[in-house]
Short mmCIF file of C-alpha atoms in Angstrom, two decimals:
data_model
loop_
_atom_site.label_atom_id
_atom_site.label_comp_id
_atom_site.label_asym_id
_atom_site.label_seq_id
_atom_site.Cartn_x
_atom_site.Cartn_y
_atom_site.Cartn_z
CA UNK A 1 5.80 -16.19 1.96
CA UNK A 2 4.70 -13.49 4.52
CA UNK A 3 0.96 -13.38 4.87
CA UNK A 4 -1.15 -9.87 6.60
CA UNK A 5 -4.50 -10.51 7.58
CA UNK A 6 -7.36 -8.51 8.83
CA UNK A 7 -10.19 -9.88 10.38
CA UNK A 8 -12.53 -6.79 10.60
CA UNK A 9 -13.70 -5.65 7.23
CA UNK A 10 -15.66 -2.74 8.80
CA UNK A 11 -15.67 -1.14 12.36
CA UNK A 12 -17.57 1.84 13.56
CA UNK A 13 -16.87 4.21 16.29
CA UNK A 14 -18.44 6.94 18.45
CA UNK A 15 -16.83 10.54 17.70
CA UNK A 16 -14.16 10.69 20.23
CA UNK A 17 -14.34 7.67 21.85
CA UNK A 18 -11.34 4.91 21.03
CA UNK A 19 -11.02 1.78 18.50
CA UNK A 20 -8.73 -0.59 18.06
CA UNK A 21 -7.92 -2.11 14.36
CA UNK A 22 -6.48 -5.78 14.32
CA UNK A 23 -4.12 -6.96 12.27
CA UNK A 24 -1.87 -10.56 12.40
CA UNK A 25 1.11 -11.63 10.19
CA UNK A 26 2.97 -14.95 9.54
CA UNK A 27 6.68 -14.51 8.53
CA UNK A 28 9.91 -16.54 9.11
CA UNK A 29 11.85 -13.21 9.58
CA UNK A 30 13.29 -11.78 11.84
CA UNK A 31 14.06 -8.10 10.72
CA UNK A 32 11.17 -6.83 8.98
CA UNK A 33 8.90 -3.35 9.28
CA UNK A 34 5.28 -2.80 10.15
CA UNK A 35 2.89 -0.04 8.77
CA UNK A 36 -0.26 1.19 9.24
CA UNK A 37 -1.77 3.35 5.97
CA UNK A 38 -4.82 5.18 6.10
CA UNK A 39 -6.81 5.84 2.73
CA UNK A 40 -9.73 8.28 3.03
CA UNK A 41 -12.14 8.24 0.49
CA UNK A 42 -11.22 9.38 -3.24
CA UNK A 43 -7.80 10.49 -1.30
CA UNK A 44 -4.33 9.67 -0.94
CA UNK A 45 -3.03 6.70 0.93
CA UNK A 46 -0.51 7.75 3.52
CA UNK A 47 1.48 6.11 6.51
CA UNK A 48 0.12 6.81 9.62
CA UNK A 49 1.89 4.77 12.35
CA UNK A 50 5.19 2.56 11.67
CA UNK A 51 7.01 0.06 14.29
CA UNK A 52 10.39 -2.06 13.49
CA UNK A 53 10.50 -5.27 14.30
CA UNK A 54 13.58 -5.37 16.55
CA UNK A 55 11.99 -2.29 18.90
CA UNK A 56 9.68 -3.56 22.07
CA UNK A 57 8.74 -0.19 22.57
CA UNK A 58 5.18 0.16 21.21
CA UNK A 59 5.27 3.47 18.15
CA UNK A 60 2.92 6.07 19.37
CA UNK A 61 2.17 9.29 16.90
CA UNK A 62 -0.33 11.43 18.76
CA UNK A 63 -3.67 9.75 19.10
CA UNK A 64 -2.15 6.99 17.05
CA UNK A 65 -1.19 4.12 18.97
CA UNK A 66 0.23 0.32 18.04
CA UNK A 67 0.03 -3.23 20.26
CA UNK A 68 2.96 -4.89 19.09
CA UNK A 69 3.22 -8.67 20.26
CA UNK A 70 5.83 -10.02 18.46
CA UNK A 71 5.79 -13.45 19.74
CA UNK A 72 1.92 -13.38 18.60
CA UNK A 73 2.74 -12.24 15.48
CA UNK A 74 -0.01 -8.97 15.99
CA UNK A 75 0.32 -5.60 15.38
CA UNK A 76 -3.08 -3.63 16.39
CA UNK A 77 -3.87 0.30 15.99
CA UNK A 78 -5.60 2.31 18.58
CA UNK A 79 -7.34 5.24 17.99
CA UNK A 80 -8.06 7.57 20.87
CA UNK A 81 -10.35 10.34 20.72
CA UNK A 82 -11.76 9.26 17.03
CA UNK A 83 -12.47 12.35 15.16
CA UNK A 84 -14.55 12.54 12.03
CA UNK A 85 -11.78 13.27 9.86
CA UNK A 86 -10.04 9.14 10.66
CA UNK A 87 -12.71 8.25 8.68
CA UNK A 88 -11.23 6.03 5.76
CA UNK A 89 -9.91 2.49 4.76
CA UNK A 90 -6.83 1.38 7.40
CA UNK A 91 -4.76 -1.25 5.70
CA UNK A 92 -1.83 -2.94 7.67
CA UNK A 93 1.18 -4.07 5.69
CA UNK A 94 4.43 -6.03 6.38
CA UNK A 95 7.88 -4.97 4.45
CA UNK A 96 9.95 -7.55 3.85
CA UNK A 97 13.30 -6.91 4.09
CA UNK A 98 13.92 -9.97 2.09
CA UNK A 99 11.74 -9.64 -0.24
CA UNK A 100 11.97 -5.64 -0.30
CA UNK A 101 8.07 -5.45 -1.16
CA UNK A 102 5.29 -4.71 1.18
CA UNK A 103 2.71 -7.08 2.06
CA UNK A 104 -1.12 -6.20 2.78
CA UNK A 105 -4.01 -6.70 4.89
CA UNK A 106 -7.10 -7.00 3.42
CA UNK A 107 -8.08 -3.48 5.03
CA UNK A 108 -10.63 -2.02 7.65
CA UNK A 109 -13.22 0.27 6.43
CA UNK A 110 -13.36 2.70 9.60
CA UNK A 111 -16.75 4.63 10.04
CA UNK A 112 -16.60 7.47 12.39
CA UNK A 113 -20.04 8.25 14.08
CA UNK A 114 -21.00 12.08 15.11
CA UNK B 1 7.74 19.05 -2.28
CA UNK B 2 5.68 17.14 -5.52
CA UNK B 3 4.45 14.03 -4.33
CA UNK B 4 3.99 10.61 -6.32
CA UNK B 5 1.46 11.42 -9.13
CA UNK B 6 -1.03 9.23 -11.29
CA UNK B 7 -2.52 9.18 -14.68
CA UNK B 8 -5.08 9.41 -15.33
CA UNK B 9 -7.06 9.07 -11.94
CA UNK B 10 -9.75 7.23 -13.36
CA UNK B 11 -10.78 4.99 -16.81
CA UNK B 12 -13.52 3.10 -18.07
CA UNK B 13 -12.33 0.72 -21.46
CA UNK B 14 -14.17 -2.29 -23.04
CA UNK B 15 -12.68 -5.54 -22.58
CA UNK B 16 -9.45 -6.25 -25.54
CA UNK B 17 -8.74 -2.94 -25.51
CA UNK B 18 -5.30 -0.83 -24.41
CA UNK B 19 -4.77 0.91 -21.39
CA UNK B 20 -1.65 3.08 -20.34
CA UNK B 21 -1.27 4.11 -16.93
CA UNK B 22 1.36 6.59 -15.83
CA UNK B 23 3.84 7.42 -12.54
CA UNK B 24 5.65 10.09 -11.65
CA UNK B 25 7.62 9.33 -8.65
CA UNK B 26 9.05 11.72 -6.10
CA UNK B 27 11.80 13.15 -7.51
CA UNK B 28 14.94 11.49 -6.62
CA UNK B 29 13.78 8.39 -5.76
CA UNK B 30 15.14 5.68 -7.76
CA UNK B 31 12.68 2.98 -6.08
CA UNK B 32 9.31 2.81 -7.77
CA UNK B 33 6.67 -0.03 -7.07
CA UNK B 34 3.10 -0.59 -8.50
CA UNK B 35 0.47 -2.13 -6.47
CA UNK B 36 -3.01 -3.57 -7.06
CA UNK B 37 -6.09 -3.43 -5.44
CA UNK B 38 -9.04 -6.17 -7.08
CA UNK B 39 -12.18 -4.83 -5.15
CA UNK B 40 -12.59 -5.92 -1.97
CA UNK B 41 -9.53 -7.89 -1.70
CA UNK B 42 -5.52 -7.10 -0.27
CA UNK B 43 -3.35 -4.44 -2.31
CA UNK B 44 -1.12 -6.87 -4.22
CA UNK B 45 2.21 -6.08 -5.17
CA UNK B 46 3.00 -6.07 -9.28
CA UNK B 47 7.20 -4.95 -9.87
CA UNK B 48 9.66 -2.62 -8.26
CA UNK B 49 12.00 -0.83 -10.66
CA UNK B 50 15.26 0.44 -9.34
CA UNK B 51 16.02 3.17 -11.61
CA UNK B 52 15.09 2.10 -15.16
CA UNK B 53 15.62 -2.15 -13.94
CA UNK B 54 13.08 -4.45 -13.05
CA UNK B 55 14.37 -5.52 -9.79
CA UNK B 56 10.93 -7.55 -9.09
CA UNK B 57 8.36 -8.21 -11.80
CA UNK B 58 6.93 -11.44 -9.54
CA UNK B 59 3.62 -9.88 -9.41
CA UNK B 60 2.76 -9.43 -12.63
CA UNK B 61 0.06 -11.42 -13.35
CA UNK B 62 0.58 -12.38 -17.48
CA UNK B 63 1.80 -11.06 -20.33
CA UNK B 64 -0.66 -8.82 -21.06
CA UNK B 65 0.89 -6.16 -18.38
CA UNK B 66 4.15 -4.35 -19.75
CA UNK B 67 5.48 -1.84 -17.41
CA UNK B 68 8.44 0.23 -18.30
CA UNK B 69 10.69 2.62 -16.49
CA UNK B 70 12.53 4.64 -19.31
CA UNK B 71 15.49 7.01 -18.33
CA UNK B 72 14.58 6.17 -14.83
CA UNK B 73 11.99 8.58 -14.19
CA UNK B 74 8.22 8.02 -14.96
CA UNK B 75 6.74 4.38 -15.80
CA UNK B 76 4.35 3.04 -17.49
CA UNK B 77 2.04 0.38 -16.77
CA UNK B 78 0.14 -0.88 -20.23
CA UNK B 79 -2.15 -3.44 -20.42
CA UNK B 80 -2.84 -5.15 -23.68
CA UNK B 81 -5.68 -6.83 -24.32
CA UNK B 82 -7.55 -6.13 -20.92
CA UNK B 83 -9.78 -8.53 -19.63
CA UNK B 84 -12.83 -8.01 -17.03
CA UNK B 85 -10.43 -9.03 -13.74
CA UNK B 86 -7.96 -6.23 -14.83
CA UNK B 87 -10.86 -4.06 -12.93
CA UNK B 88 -8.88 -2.53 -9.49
CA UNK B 89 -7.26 0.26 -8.42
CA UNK B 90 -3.34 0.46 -9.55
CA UNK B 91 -1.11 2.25 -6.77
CA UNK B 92 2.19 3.47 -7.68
CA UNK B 93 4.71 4.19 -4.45
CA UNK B 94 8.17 5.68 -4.79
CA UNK B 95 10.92 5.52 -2.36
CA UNK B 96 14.65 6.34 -1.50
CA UNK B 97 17.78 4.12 -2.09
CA UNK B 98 19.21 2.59 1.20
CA UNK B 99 18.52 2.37 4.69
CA UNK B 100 14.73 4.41 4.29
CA UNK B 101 14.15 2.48 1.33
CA UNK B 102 10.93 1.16 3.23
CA UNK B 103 9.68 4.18 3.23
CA UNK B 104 7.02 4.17 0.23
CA UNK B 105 4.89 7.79 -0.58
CA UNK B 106 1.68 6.65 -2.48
CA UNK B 107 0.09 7.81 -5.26
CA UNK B 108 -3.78 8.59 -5.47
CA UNK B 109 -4.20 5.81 -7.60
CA UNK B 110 -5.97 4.71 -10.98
CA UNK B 111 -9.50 3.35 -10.38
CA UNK B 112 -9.82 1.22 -13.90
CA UNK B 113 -13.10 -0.61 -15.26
CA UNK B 114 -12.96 -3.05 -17.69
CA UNK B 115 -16.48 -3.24 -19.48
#
């Protein structure tokens, strides 16, 4: 069974400087999708970064940013320029093409500091 | 565009009592999942309904959870008696048939509290 982990249950950050979120996987597959969702508080959860499996090519969305090592099984999320409003619970998750389910991290409580 | 909606957003019940919980996925999209969040732990996946079919109901914890998918629209999520670990935050997601199928929108949630 595929397995997320997150190793940081809470991270702060300096208003506009950068952070990086961790996340590692186990999985015996070899087609498979990874996510980052962010949840801010009392709100929505929505997708901010995604990265397939078979791409090297790191996914970038704006000041959104991933570390993909395959072979290491990691898939990390930079923040550059960390504004007040990426405040909010980052949880990593694995989809499974198998299994056609997503798998989560534990999640990352991010606290932005003015 | 509506996007997936929840109800109701939050509930408080004793323990052995009823709850309902309700989805209403994007429209169109016959994929429809419900997730779990205990406190403090990993969102944990419950079922996935294709349509109005269970395709995956591995995550269903007992038989006190009874979801339901009628005419392929809404579901329901009941759970009858609840106990104290029922406690969490229930996520519904909705998404496309085929290739995007991946591709999950998120409800708010339902923050229940099992006294």
């Amino acid at each position: 069974a595929q397995t997320v982990t997150q190793s940081q249950p809470e991270m702060s950050v300096q208003e506009a400087e950068t952070v990086t979120l961790s996340c590692t996987y186990d999985t015996s597959e070899s087609d498979y999708y990874l996510f980052w969702y962010k949840q801010p508080p009392s709100r929505q959860m929505i997708l901010v970064i995604r990265q397939e499996a078979y791409k090297q090519q790191n996914a970038t969305e704006n000041r959104f940013s991933v570390n993909f090592q395959k072979a290491a099984k990691s898939f990390s999320l930079k923040i550059s320029d960390s504004q007040l409003g990426d405040a909010a619970m980052y949880f990593c998750a694995y989809w499974s093409q198998g299994a056609q389910k997503l798998v989560f991290g534990q999640g990352t409580r991010l606290t932005i500091n003015p | 565009e509506a996007g997936v909606t929840q109800f109701p957003s939050h509930s408080v019940i004793e323990k052995g009592q009823t709850v309902t919980l309700r989805c209403d996925p994007i429209s169109g999209h016959d994929n429809l999942y419900w997730y779990r969040r205990v406190m403090g732990k990993e969102i944990k996946f419950l079922l996935h309904f294709v349509k109005e079919s269970k395709q995956d109901e591995s995550g269903m914890p007992n038989n006190r959870f009874l979801a339901e998918r009628t005419g392929g629209t809404y579901s329901t999520l009941k759970v009858q008696p609840a106990e104290l670990e029922d406690s969490g935050v229930y996520f519904c997601a909705s998404s496309p048939m085929g290739r995007d199928i991946y591709e999950q929108f998120f409800g708010p949630g339902t923050r229940l509290t099992v006294l």
